[in-house]
């Protein structure tokens, strides 16, 4: 019996009207047929309707043990146990991505705040952060409100990455830690701005699937190309990142792994 997962036009969730994933058997319409909505987290069966998401508590103890045993047969590389390692379906793809921790979740998980809140690339603090013109009067960051708004749009509304990876990229001043490539935006005034040029990626030194955490000591700013090369096993990327990993493990091993992985 083969089930196939796909999308079709006019297949929308009855709750939120978002397009749903269909799960249909290949050979027979006699078997159950399902739809899955990742927006409102609804699973429904055609001919039955929405299925309850809280049925597990009603199972017998014996059945719960059987289910747990089945789950344990999933290969380890598909079981993500690190803090903040929830998976979500990416828009318009069939792949899943991890959800980054919020700053509140980070502080709760590790008992410390994540630093690197602000970053200032200016070599001369007497110049505007956006247009590089001299500041006048009491102004300390921007020469005008317009420059302040433009800077805010670039570094917040259009920065291109979530808060936690943004803070890590800020820590590394938006340079690739392997090649030194500049991964920040340069605006029309030729000023370097702390926002992603869409080549920024954050690498876990200890993989999430191996129990790696989202602590900042386990995270590394790299370019998209370096990240790809590392996972393909290209020598320069593997060598450089593994050297950094060894150094970090000597100092921060307890934080780079989750509690479960350390036990």
XYZ file of C-alpha atoms in Angstrom:
263
model
C 0.000 0.000 0.000
C 1.588 3.272 -1.144
C 0.355 6.654 0.048
C 1.368 9.752 -1.893
C 1.531 13.326 -0.626
C 0.789 16.165 -3.058
C -1.138 19.396 -3.636
C -3.969 20.105 -6.050
C -5.834 23.273 -7.099
C -9.026 23.904 -5.091
C -7.782 21.762 -2.177
C -8.172 24.240 0.671
C -8.512 23.886 4.433
C -12.137 24.203 5.588
C -10.954 26.070 8.716
C -8.466 28.656 7.438
C -8.853 28.410 3.627
C -5.101 27.757 3.199
C -3.987 25.225 0.591
C -3.680 21.755 2.144
C -1.392 18.790 1.572
C -3.244 15.691 0.344
C -2.388 12.154 1.416
C -4.009 9.606 -0.893
C -3.368 5.880 -1.495
C -2.138 5.080 -4.977
C -4.207 1.981 -5.656
C -7.611 2.257 -4.054
C -10.219 4.800 -2.988
C -11.479 2.259 -0.452
C -8.641 3.223 1.922
C -8.717 6.326 4.150
C -7.794 9.598 2.411
C -6.452 12.590 4.330
C -5.677 16.292 4.091
C -3.154 18.155 6.250
C -3.103 21.914 6.892
C 0.197 23.176 8.292
C -1.233 26.667 8.850
C -3.870 25.794 11.448
C -2.381 22.377 12.265
C -5.457 20.470 11.156
C -5.596 16.863 9.976
C -8.783 15.692 8.355
C -10.058 12.522 6.751
C -12.304 12.726 3.715
C -15.729 11.411 4.584
C -15.053 11.848 8.308
C -13.939 15.453 8.790
C -11.362 16.975 11.099
C -9.544 14.491 13.295
C -8.933 15.261 16.933
C -5.353 16.197 17.773
C -5.643 14.963 21.366
C -6.545 11.312 21.003
C -3.314 9.933 22.470
C -4.421 10.442 26.057
C -7.398 8.161 25.442
C -5.263 5.198 24.364
C -4.691 2.267 26.667
C -1.300 1.922 28.363
C -0.501 -1.074 26.179
C -1.311 0.818 22.980
C 0.786 3.789 24.114
C 3.760 1.477 24.612
C 3.263 0.031 21.114
C 3.211 3.518 19.617
C 6.305 4.551 21.546
C 8.124 1.451 20.317
C 7.202 2.327 16.728
C 8.516 5.867 17.155
C 11.800 4.576 18.556
C 12.395 2.714 15.299
C 12.743 6.019 13.419
C 16.436 6.504 12.491
C 18.217 8.826 14.917
C 19.114 11.328 12.226
C 15.422 12.157 11.829
C 14.794 12.721 15.534
C 15.584 16.291 16.528
C 15.995 16.760 20.279
C 17.811 20.089 20.650
C 16.244 23.112 22.298
C 14.138 25.032 19.825
C 14.353 22.283 17.220
C 10.725 22.267 16.161
C 10.232 21.487 12.493
C 7.889 23.351 10.184
C 6.996 22.947 6.526
C 8.546 25.631 4.372
C 6.233 27.595 2.109
C 5.941 26.245 -1.455
C 8.299 23.331 -0.800
C 8.196 19.747 0.411
C 10.992 20.309 2.941
C 10.972 21.043 6.637
C 13.054 23.638 8.440
C 13.810 24.155 12.119
C 12.227 27.047 13.959
C 14.742 29.339 15.621
C 14.377 30.099 19.331
C 12.896 33.423 20.312
C 14.995 35.588 22.641
C 12.674 34.650 25.524
C 13.058 30.933 24.763
C 16.828 31.339 24.473
C 17.068 32.952 27.911
C 14.771 30.308 29.410
C 16.726 27.432 27.826
C 20.230 28.611 28.736
C 19.699 30.851 31.750
C 21.367 33.815 30.071
C 20.494 36.566 27.658
C 21.771 36.575 24.109
C 23.985 39.609 23.592
C 24.967 41.475 20.431
C 21.746 43.498 20.450
C 23.136 46.442 18.506
C 26.033 46.728 16.122
C 27.665 49.856 14.799
C 29.930 49.576 11.766
C 31.027 53.219 11.906
C 34.707 53.916 12.314
C 33.840 57.547 13.079
C 30.897 57.932 15.470
C 30.564 61.527 14.345
C 29.113 60.377 11.027
C 25.564 59.259 10.165
C 25.015 55.477 10.222
C 23.060 55.639 6.971
C 24.527 58.331 4.706
C 27.946 58.900 6.322
C 27.400 62.664 6.595
C 28.601 64.620 9.668
C 26.209 64.728 12.614
C 25.106 68.093 13.924
C 23.789 69.327 17.239
C 22.724 66.597 19.656
C 22.376 63.883 17.049
C 24.412 60.764 17.828
C 23.412 58.231 15.176
C 21.599 59.803 12.218
C 21.777 63.181 10.550
C 18.019 63.191 9.862
C 14.822 61.333 10.681
C 14.732 60.101 7.086
C 18.102 58.375 7.493
C 16.903 56.855 10.758
C 13.806 55.411 9.052
C 15.790 54.018 6.117
C 18.291 52.383 8.456
C 15.466 50.883 10.531
C 13.805 49.411 7.454
C 17.041 47.778 6.312
C 18.092 46.396 9.689
C 14.702 45.338 11.029
C 11.857 45.097 8.543
C 13.979 43.874 5.615
C 16.914 42.261 7.369
C 16.097 38.841 5.904
C 16.766 36.560 8.897
C 15.187 35.740 12.271
C 16.256 37.444 15.489
C 18.582 34.750 16.868
C 20.616 34.225 13.665
C 20.645 38.008 13.198
C 22.270 38.400 16.601
C 24.866 35.738 15.719
C 25.642 37.460 12.413
C 25.970 40.715 14.362
C 28.419 39.052 16.726
C 30.513 38.068 13.701
C 30.026 41.537 12.173
C 28.396 39.962 9.110
C 31.581 38.307 7.879
C 31.906 34.643 6.949
C 34.041 33.023 9.653
C 35.673 30.722 7.088
C 36.473 32.934 4.096
C 36.067 36.433 5.528
C 33.526 37.261 2.819
C 31.464 40.374 3.515
C 27.833 39.275 3.944
C 26.352 42.665 4.859
C 24.420 45.103 2.689
C 26.175 48.158 1.290
C 23.644 50.929 0.671
C 23.579 53.512 -2.133
C 25.856 55.802 -0.137
C 28.519 53.102 0.000
C 27.887 52.564 3.721
C 28.018 49.034 5.140
C 24.737 48.180 6.915
C 24.212 45.300 9.425
C 21.643 43.414 7.366
C 21.914 40.216 5.326
C 22.719 40.366 1.620
C 20.870 37.013 1.448
C 24.110 35.052 1.559
C 24.183 34.741 5.378
C 23.670 31.294 6.886
C 24.174 30.134 10.466
C 25.878 26.763 10.922
C 25.528 24.472 13.952
C 29.006 23.223 14.872
C 27.442 20.266 16.678
C 24.533 19.189 14.492
C 21.040 19.436 15.942
C 20.523 15.777 15.018
C 23.575 14.927 17.175
C 22.211 16.833 20.174
C 23.642 20.233 19.326
C 22.005 23.221 20.983
C 21.100 26.695 19.790
C 23.545 28.300 22.244
C 25.599 31.019 20.604
C 28.820 29.070 21.191
C 27.485 26.375 18.844
C 26.542 28.796 16.071
C 28.771 30.119 13.313
C 28.189 32.716 10.612
C 29.131 31.388 7.174
C 28.279 32.212 3.587
C 25.685 30.178 1.745
C 28.406 28.707 -0.490
C 30.637 27.688 2.419
C 27.674 26.080 4.173
C 26.827 24.097 1.059
C 30.466 23.082 0.552
C 30.792 21.901 4.154
C 27.782 19.594 3.912
C 29.071 18.298 0.570
C 32.388 17.449 2.239
C 34.541 19.960 0.348
C 37.932 19.900 2.049
C 38.591 23.618 2.727
C 35.198 24.140 4.385
C 35.321 20.935 6.440
C 38.865 21.643 7.655
C 38.153 25.248 8.684
C 34.841 24.553 10.415
C 36.089 21.447 12.227
C 39.021 23.451 13.608
C 36.627 26.073 14.956
C 34.420 23.318 16.360
C 37.336 21.757 18.276
C 38.258 25.113 19.790
C 34.675 25.806 20.843
C 34.208 22.350 22.357
C 37.249 22.861 24.576
C 35.606 25.926 26.132
C 31.842 25.506 25.823
C 31.022 21.804 25.446
C 28.341 21.803 28.160
C 26.435 24.570 26.402
C 26.958 23.306 22.872
C 25.081 20.107 23.673
C 21.597 19.782 25.103
C 21.096 18.353 28.563
C 19.757 15.137 27.054
C 22.822 14.709 24.857
C 25.204 15.240 27.762
C 23.524 12.662 29.971
